[in-house]
């Protein structure tokens, strides 16, 4: 049952991340700054995660030694989102989103090739699944929006 739940949660997560341009680009075209969009995105994410913690009866407490690593991860995640939204100004949203979300595949390949990380049985399957999804997303936007109608600069 845990594998099924994990698979369903993964699908829900990838679908919700895939919808980022659907809500972000119209807000940016209406004049909203991406800093404000990110503020609301992170605010609602904190409220959702806080609700999940409350429902599961888990503590909000973190140890002092975890604070520096949490701050570093928060800054890196913030910068990742900022650069994604910034990319929407310069290229089609499908292209920017596809490039942005290819990092798990590239990270896996770098770890396997250069750092000799052991390959588990699911690595090749996972890489192929991610590559197929990225190729299909990229190719659909390539054919439909190559003339850059989805950029914010026009």
PDB file of N, CA and C in Angstrom, residues 6-81:
ATOM      1  N   UNK A   6       2.799   6.238  -2.414  1.00  0.00           N
ATOM      2  CA  UNK A   6       3.950   7.002  -2.885  1.00  0.00           C
ATOM      3  C   UNK A   6       3.822   7.357  -4.353  1.00  0.00           C
ATOM      4  N   UNK A   7       3.358   6.412  -5.148  1.00  0.00           N
ATOM      5  CA  UNK A   7       3.159   6.666  -6.569  1.00  0.00           C
ATOM      6  C   UNK A   7       2.092   7.735  -6.780  1.00  0.00           C
ATOM      7  N   UNK A   8       0.978   7.635  -6.046  1.00  0.00           N
ATOM      8  CA  UNK A   8      -0.097   8.619  -6.173  1.00  0.00           C
ATOM      9  C   UNK A   8       0.350   9.998  -5.704  1.00  0.00           C
ATOM     10  N   UNK A   9       1.098  10.058  -4.612  1.00  0.00           N
ATOM     11  CA  UNK A   9       1.612  11.338  -4.128  1.00  0.00           C
ATOM     12  C   UNK A   9       2.601  11.933  -5.131  1.00  0.00           C
ATOM     13  N   UNK A  10       3.411  11.082  -5.747  1.00  0.00           N
ATOM     14  CA  UNK A  10       4.341  11.550  -6.777  1.00  0.00           C
ATOM     15  C   UNK A  10       3.610  12.120  -7.982  1.00  0.00           C
ATOM     16  N   UNK A  11       2.543  11.446  -8.407  1.00  0.00           N
ATOM     17  CA  UNK A  11       1.741  11.962  -9.523  1.00  0.00           C
ATOM     18  C   UNK A  11       1.093  13.296  -9.167  1.00  0.00           C
ATOM     19  N   UNK A  12       0.549  13.384  -7.963  1.00  0.00           N
ATOM     20  CA  UNK A  12      -0.072  14.630  -7.517  1.00  0.00           C
ATOM     21  C   UNK A  12       0.955  15.754  -7.456  1.00  0.00           C
ATOM     22  N   UNK A  13       2.138  15.448  -6.949  1.00  0.00           N
ATOM     23  CA  UNK A  13       3.194  16.456  -6.846  1.00  0.00           C
ATOM     24  C   UNK A  13       3.634  16.923  -8.226  1.00  0.00           C
ATOM     25  N   UNK A  14       3.877  15.986  -9.138  1.00  0.00           N
ATOM     26  CA  UNK A  14       4.334  16.395 -10.475  1.00  0.00           C
ATOM     27  C   UNK A  14       3.237  17.159 -11.213  1.00  0.00           C
ATOM     28  N   UNK A  15       1.991  16.783 -11.014  1.00  0.00           N
ATOM     29  CA  UNK A  15       0.898  17.517 -11.660  1.00  0.00           C
ATOM     30  C   UNK A  15       0.794  18.933 -11.099  1.00  0.00           C
ATOM     31  N   UNK A  16       0.940  19.078  -9.797  1.00  0.00           N
ATOM     32  CA  UNK A  16       0.834  20.417  -9.213  1.00  0.00           C
ATOM     33  C   UNK A  16       2.018  21.291  -9.620  1.00  0.00           C
ATOM     34  N   UNK A  17       3.207  20.724  -9.703  1.00  0.00           N
ATOM     35  CA  UNK A  17       4.348  21.505 -10.171  1.00  0.00           C
ATOM     36  C   UNK A  17       4.205  21.834 -11.648  1.00  0.00           C
ATOM     37  N   UNK A  18       3.598  20.956 -12.403  1.00  0.00           N
ATOM     38  CA  UNK A  18       3.385  21.216 -13.817  1.00  0.00           C
ATOM     39  C   UNK A  18       2.379  22.323 -14.075  1.00  0.00           C
ATOM     40  N   UNK A  19       1.537  22.612 -13.088  1.00  0.00           N
ATOM     41  CA  UNK A  19       0.534  23.667 -13.233  1.00  0.00           C
ATOM     42  C   UNK A  19       1.062  25.044 -12.848  1.00  0.00           C
ATOM     43  N   UNK A  20       2.315  25.121 -12.417  1.00  0.00           N
ATOM     44  CA  UNK A  20       2.883  26.413 -12.010  1.00  0.00           C
ATOM     45  C   UNK A  20       2.726  27.460 -13.111  1.00  0.00           C
ATOM     46  N   UNK A  21       3.081  27.171 -14.375  1.00  0.00           N
ATOM     47  CA  UNK A  21       2.936  28.215 -15.402  1.00  0.00           C
ATOM     48  C   UNK A  21       1.490  28.623 -15.651  1.00  0.00           C
ATOM     49  N   UNK A  22       0.553  27.706 -15.449  1.00  0.00           N
ATOM     50  CA  UNK A  22      -0.851  27.994 -15.705  1.00  0.00           C
ATOM     51  C   UNK A  22      -1.355  29.139 -14.833  1.00  0.00           C
ATOM     52  N   UNK A  23      -0.862  29.229 -13.607  1.00  0.00           N
ATOM     53  CA  UNK A  23      -1.306  30.277 -12.696  1.00  0.00           C
ATOM     54  C   UNK A  23      -0.313  31.436 -12.635  1.00  0.00           C
ATOM     55  N   UNK A  24       0.956  31.167 -12.848  1.00  0.00           N
ATOM     56  CA  UNK A  24       1.981  32.195 -12.701  1.00  0.00           C
ATOM     57  C   UNK A  24       1.988  33.173 -13.865  1.00  0.00           C
ATOM     58  N   UNK A  25       1.939  32.670 -15.080  1.00  0.00           N
ATOM     59  CA  UNK A  25       2.049  33.546 -16.252  1.00  0.00           C
ATOM     60  C   UNK A  25       0.893  34.544 -16.336  1.00  0.00           C
ATOM     61  N   UNK A  26      -0.376  34.139 -16.143  1.00  0.00           N
ATOM     62  CA  UNK A  26      -1.439  35.158 -16.168  1.00  0.00           C
ATOM     63  C   UNK A  26      -1.286  36.201 -15.055  1.00  0.00           C
ATOM     64  N   UNK A  27      -0.825  35.775 -13.889  1.00  0.00           N
ATOM     65  CA  UNK A  27      -0.615  36.740 -12.804  1.00  0.00           C
ATOM     66  C   UNK A  27       0.500  37.717 -13.158  1.00  0.00           C
ATOM     67  N   UNK A  28       1.573  37.218 -13.768  1.00  0.00           N
ATOM     68  CA  UNK A  28       2.672  38.095 -14.159  1.00  0.00           C
ATOM     69  C   UNK A  28       2.245  39.015 -15.303  1.00  0.00           C
ATOM     70  N   UNK A  29       1.426  38.525 -16.220  1.00  0.00           N
ATOM     71  CA  UNK A  29       0.937  39.360 -17.320  1.00  0.00           C
ATOM     72  C   UNK A  29       0.007  40.450 -16.810  1.00  0.00           C
ATOM     73  N   UNK A  30      -0.677  40.173 -15.701  1.00  0.00           N
ATOM     74  CA  UNK A  30      -1.565  41.166 -15.103  1.00  0.00           C
ATOM     75  C   UNK A  30      -0.794  42.202 -14.290  1.00  0.00           C
ATOM     76  N   UNK A  31       0.516  42.022 -14.160  1.00  0.00           N
ATOM     77  CA  UNK A  31       1.329  43.012 -13.473  1.00  0.00           C
ATOM     78  C   UNK A  31       1.831  42.611 -12.098  1.00  0.00           C
ATOM     79  N   UNK A  32       1.498  41.433 -11.651  1.00  0.00           N
ATOM     80  CA  UNK A  32       1.962  40.989 -10.341  1.00  0.00           C
ATOM     81  C   UNK A  32       3.441  40.606 -10.425  1.00  0.00           C
ATOM     82  N   UNK A  33       4.225  41.072  -9.480  1.00  0.00           N
ATOM     83  CA  UNK A  33       5.647  40.761  -9.446  1.00  0.00           C
ATOM     84  C   UNK A  33       5.856  39.327  -8.985  1.00  0.00           C
ATOM     85  N   UNK A  34       6.906  38.662  -9.508  1.00  0.00           N
ATOM     86  CA  UNK A  34       7.098  37.262  -9.151  1.00  0.00           C
ATOM     87  C   UNK A  34       7.469  37.087  -7.691  1.00  0.00           C
ATOM     88  N   UNK A  35       8.004  38.135  -7.044  1.00  0.00           N
ATOM     89  CA  UNK A  35       8.277  38.041  -5.609  1.00  0.00           C
ATOM     90  C   UNK A  35       6.980  37.859  -4.827  1.00  0.00           C
ATOM     91  N   UNK A  36       5.941  38.569  -5.240  1.00  0.00           N
ATOM     92  CA  UNK A  36       4.633  38.441  -4.578  1.00  0.00           C
ATOM     93  C   UNK A  36       4.020  37.074  -4.844  1.00  0.00           C
ATOM     94  N   UNK A  37       4.158  36.602  -6.078  1.00  0.00           N
ATOM     95  CA  UNK A  37       3.629  35.283  -6.408  1.00  0.00           C
ATOM     96  C   UNK A  37       4.310  34.217  -5.564  1.00  0.00           C
ATOM     97  N   UNK A  38       5.634  34.320  -5.428  1.00  0.00           N
ATOM     98  CA  UNK A  38       6.369  33.356  -4.606  1.00  0.00           C
ATOM     99  C   UNK A  38       5.988  33.462  -3.139  1.00  0.00           C
ATOM    100  N   UNK A  39       5.765  34.679  -2.655  1.00  0.00           N
ATOM    101  CA  UNK A  39       5.348  34.839  -1.266  1.00  0.00           C
ATOM    102  C   UNK A  39       4.048  34.081  -1.009  1.00  0.00           C
ATOM    103  N   UNK A  40       3.057  34.278  -1.867  1.00  0.00           N
ATOM    104  CA  UNK A  40       1.782  33.592  -1.681  1.00  0.00           C
ATOM    105  C   UNK A  40       1.918  32.080  -1.882  1.00  0.00           C
ATOM    106  N   UNK A  41       2.731  31.675  -2.835  1.00  0.00           N
ATOM    107  CA  UNK A  41       2.952  30.241  -3.059  1.00  0.00           C
ATOM    108  C   UNK A  41       3.534  29.580  -1.811  1.00  0.00           C
ATOM    109  N   UNK A  42       4.566  30.206  -1.233  1.00  0.00           N
ATOM    110  CA  UNK A  42       5.194  29.648  -0.048  1.00  0.00           C
ATOM    111  C   UNK A  42       4.291  29.769   1.180  1.00  0.00           C
ATOM    112  N   UNK A  43       3.503  30.840   1.262  1.00  0.00           N
ATOM    113  CA  UNK A  43       2.571  30.994   2.379  1.00  0.00           C
ATOM    114  C   UNK A  43       1.545  29.861   2.379  1.00  0.00           C
ATOM    115  N   UNK A  44       0.945  29.601   1.209  1.00  0.00           N
ATOM    116  CA  UNK A  44      -0.049  28.527   1.134  1.00  0.00           C
ATOM    117  C   UNK A  44       0.588  27.149   1.351  1.00  0.00           C
ATOM    118  N   UNK A  45       1.820  26.974   0.890  1.00  0.00           N
ATOM    119  CA  UNK A  45       2.518  25.706   1.131  1.00  0.00           C
ATOM    120  C   UNK A  45       2.779  25.512   2.618  1.00  0.00           C
ATOM    121  N   UNK A  46       3.180  26.584   3.310  1.00  0.00           N
ATOM    122  CA  UNK A  46       3.400  26.481   4.766  1.00  0.00           C
ATOM    123  C   UNK A  46       2.108  26.152   5.499  1.00  0.00           C
ATOM    124  N   UNK A  47       1.020  26.782   5.072  1.00  0.00           N
ATOM    125  CA  UNK A  47      -0.260  26.494   5.725  1.00  0.00           C
ATOM    126  C   UNK A  47      -0.681  25.050   5.469  1.00  0.00           C
ATOM    127  N   UNK A  48      -0.478  24.562   4.250  1.00  0.00           N
ATOM    128  CA  UNK A  48      -0.840  23.178   3.937  1.00  0.00           C
ATOM    129  C   UNK A  48       0.017  22.198   4.737  1.00  0.00           C
ATOM    130  N   UNK A  49       1.328  22.428   4.770  1.00  0.00           N
ATOM    131  CA  UNK A  49       2.208  21.536   5.531  1.00  0.00           C
ATOM    132  C   UNK A  49       1.917  21.615   7.028  1.00  0.00           C
ATOM    133  N   UNK A  50       1.631  22.816   7.509  1.00  0.00           N
ATOM    134  CA  UNK A  50       1.247  22.957   8.917  1.00  0.00           C
ATOM    135  C   UNK A  50      -0.029  22.189   9.227  1.00  0.00           C
ATOM    136  N   UNK A  51      -0.992  22.248   8.317  1.00  0.00           N
ATOM    137  CA  UNK A  51      -2.230  21.486   8.502  1.00  0.00           C
ATOM    138  C   UNK A  51      -1.980  19.990   8.516  1.00  0.00           C
ATOM    139  N   UNK A  52      -1.105  19.521   7.641  1.00  0.00           N
ATOM    140  CA  UNK A  52      -0.766  18.090   7.613  1.00  0.00           C
ATOM    141  C   UNK A  52      -0.094  17.674   8.913  1.00  0.00           C
ATOM    142  N   UNK A  53       0.826  18.521   9.403  1.00  0.00           N
ATOM    143  CA  UNK A  53       1.478  18.209  10.680  1.00  0.00           C
ATOM    144  C   UNK A  53       0.474  18.166  11.824  1.00  0.00           C
ATOM    145  N   UNK A  54      -0.465  19.103  11.823  1.00  0.00           N
ATOM    146  CA  UNK A  54      -1.480  19.107  12.875  1.00  0.00           C
ATOM    147  C   UNK A  54      -2.384  17.879  12.796  1.00  0.00           C
ATOM    148  N   UNK A  55      -2.799  17.531  11.602  1.00  0.00           N
ATOM    149  CA  UNK A  55      -3.675  16.365  11.426  1.00  0.00           C
ATOM    150  C   UNK A  55      -2.986  15.092  11.876  1.00  0.00           C
ATOM    151  N   UNK A  56      -1.684  14.977  11.558  1.00  0.00           N
ATOM    152  CA  UNK A  56      -0.927  13.786  11.942  1.00  0.00           C
ATOM    153  C   UNK A  56      -0.418  13.843  13.372  1.00  0.00           C
ATOM    154  N   UNK A  57      -0.656  14.950  14.069  1.00  0.00           N
ATOM    155  CA  UNK A  57      -0.223  15.077  15.456  1.00  0.00           C
ATOM    156  C   UNK A  57       1.282  15.168  15.632  1.00  0.00           C
ATOM    157  N   UNK A  58       1.985  15.686  14.641  1.00  0.00           N
ATOM    158  CA  UNK A  58       3.435  15.802  14.717  1.00  0.00           C
ATOM    159  C   UNK A  58       3.825  17.169  15.260  1.00  0.00           C
ATOM    160  N   UNK A  59       4.998  17.229  15.829  1.00  0.00           N
ATOM    161  CA  UNK A  59       5.503  18.452  16.429  1.00  0.00           C
ATOM    162  C   UNK A  59       6.101  19.369  15.366  1.00  0.00           C
ATOM    163  N   UNK A  60       6.014  20.669  15.614  1.00  0.00           N
ATOM    164  CA  UNK A  60       6.627  21.665  14.742  1.00  0.00           C
ATOM    165  C   UNK A  60       8.068  21.958  15.164  1.00  0.00           C
ATOM    166  N   UNK A  61       8.523  21.348  16.217  1.00  0.00           N
ATOM    167  CA  UNK A  61       9.829  21.642  16.801  1.00  0.00           C
ATOM    168  C   UNK A  61      10.965  21.164  15.896  1.00  0.00           C
ATOM    169  N   UNK A  62      11.983  22.037  15.774  1.00  0.00           N
ATOM    170  CA  UNK A  62      13.215  21.669  15.080  1.00  0.00           C
ATOM    171  C   UNK A  62      14.376  21.942  16.028  1.00  0.00           C
ATOM    172  N   UNK A  63      15.447  21.209  15.851  1.00  0.00           N
ATOM    173  CA  UNK A  63      16.600  21.410  16.728  1.00  0.00           C
ATOM    174  C   UNK A  63      17.456  22.566  16.201  1.00  0.00           C
ATOM    175  N   UNK A  64      18.246  23.148  17.080  1.00  0.00           N
ATOM    176  CA  UNK A  64      19.103  24.279  16.700  1.00  0.00           C
ATOM    177  C   UNK A  64      20.110  23.891  15.626  1.00  0.00           C
ATOM    178  N   UNK A  65      20.598  22.673  15.671  1.00  0.00           N
ATOM    179  CA  UNK A  65      21.607  22.274  14.691  1.00  0.00           C
ATOM    180  C   UNK A  65      21.021  22.080  13.300  1.00  0.00           C
ATOM    181  N   UNK A  66      19.697  21.964  13.196  1.00  0.00           N
ATOM    182  CA  UNK A  66      19.046  21.835  11.888  1.00  0.00           C
ATOM    183  C   UNK A  66      18.787  23.185  11.223  1.00  0.00           C
ATOM    184  N   UNK A  67      18.838  24.257  11.980  1.00  0.00           N
ATOM    185  CA  UNK A  67      18.486  25.571  11.447  1.00  0.00           C
ATOM    186  C   UNK A  67      19.391  25.999  10.287  1.00  0.00           C
ATOM    187  N   UNK A  68      20.734  25.898  10.394  1.00  0.00           N
ATOM    188  CA  UNK A  68      21.561  26.329   9.244  1.00  0.00           C
ATOM    189  C   UNK A  68      21.274  25.549   7.957  1.00  0.00           C
ATOM    190  N   UNK A  69      21.125  24.251   8.056  1.00  0.00           N
ATOM    191  CA  UNK A  69      20.855  23.483   6.838  1.00  0.00           C
ATOM    192  C   UNK A  69      19.461  23.782   6.294  1.00  0.00           C
ATOM    193  N   UNK A  70      18.484  24.005   7.162  1.00  0.00           N
ATOM    194  CA  UNK A  70      17.154  24.373   6.689  1.00  0.00           C
ATOM    195  C   UNK A  70      17.158  25.736   6.002  1.00  0.00           C
ATOM    196  N   UNK A  71      17.914  26.681   6.544  1.00  0.00           N
ATOM    197  CA  UNK A  71      18.012  27.994   5.907  1.00  0.00           C
ATOM    198  C   UNK A  71      18.687  27.896   4.539  1.00  0.00           C
ATOM    199  N   UNK A  72      19.751  27.118   4.445  1.00  0.00           N
ATOM    200  CA  UNK A  72      20.430  26.938   3.164  1.00  0.00           C
ATOM    201  C   UNK A  72      19.495  26.295   2.141  1.00  0.00           C
ATOM    202  N   UNK A  73      18.781  25.259   2.548  1.00  0.00           N
ATOM    203  CA  UNK A  73      17.850  24.601   1.627  1.00  0.00           C
ATOM    204  C   UNK A  73      16.713  25.536   1.221  1.00  0.00           C
ATOM    205  N   UNK A  74      16.234  26.351   2.153  1.00  0.00           N
ATOM    206  CA  UNK A  74      15.167  27.304   1.837  1.00  0.00           C
ATOM    207  C   UNK A  74      15.643  28.334   0.818  1.00  0.00           C
ATOM    208  N   UNK A  75      16.860  28.829   0.997  1.00  0.00           N
ATOM    209  CA  UNK A  75      17.406  29.815   0.056  1.00  0.00           C
ATOM    210  C   UNK A  75      17.593  29.189  -1.321  1.00  0.00           C
ATOM    211  N   UNK A  76      18.114  27.980  -1.365  1.00  0.00           N
ATOM    212  CA  UNK A  76      18.310  27.310  -2.652  1.00  0.00           C
ATOM    213  C   UNK A  76      16.975  27.050  -3.352  1.00  0.00           C
ATOM    214  N   UNK A  77      15.955  26.635  -2.587  1.00  0.00           N
ATOM    215  CA  UNK A  77      14.643  26.388  -3.183  1.00  0.00           C
ATOM    216  C   UNK A  77      14.020  27.696  -3.675  1.00  0.00           C
ATOM    217  N   UNK A  78      14.198  28.759  -2.902  1.00  0.00           N
ATOM    218  CA  UNK A  78      13.694  30.066  -3.315  1.00  0.00           C
ATOM    219  C   UNK A  78      14.355  30.509  -4.614  1.00  0.00           C
ATOM    220  N   UNK A  79      15.669  30.364  -4.700  1.00  0.00           N
ATOM    221  CA  UNK A  79      16.381  30.778  -5.903  1.00  0.00           C
ATOM    222  C   UNK A  79      15.968  29.923  -7.113  1.00  0.00           C
ATOM    223  N   UNK A  80      15.717  28.665  -6.889  1.00  0.00           N
ATOM    224  CA  UNK A  80      15.241  27.800  -7.966  1.00  0.00           C
ATOM    225  C   UNK A  80      13.921  28.322  -8.527  1.00  0.00           C
ATOM    226  N   UNK A  81      13.003  28.683  -7.653  1.00  0.00           N
ATOM    227  CA  UNK A  81      11.706  29.202  -8.090  1.00  0.00           C
ATOM    228  C   UNK A  81      11.847  30.572  -8.749  1.00  0.00           C
TER     229      UNK A  81
END
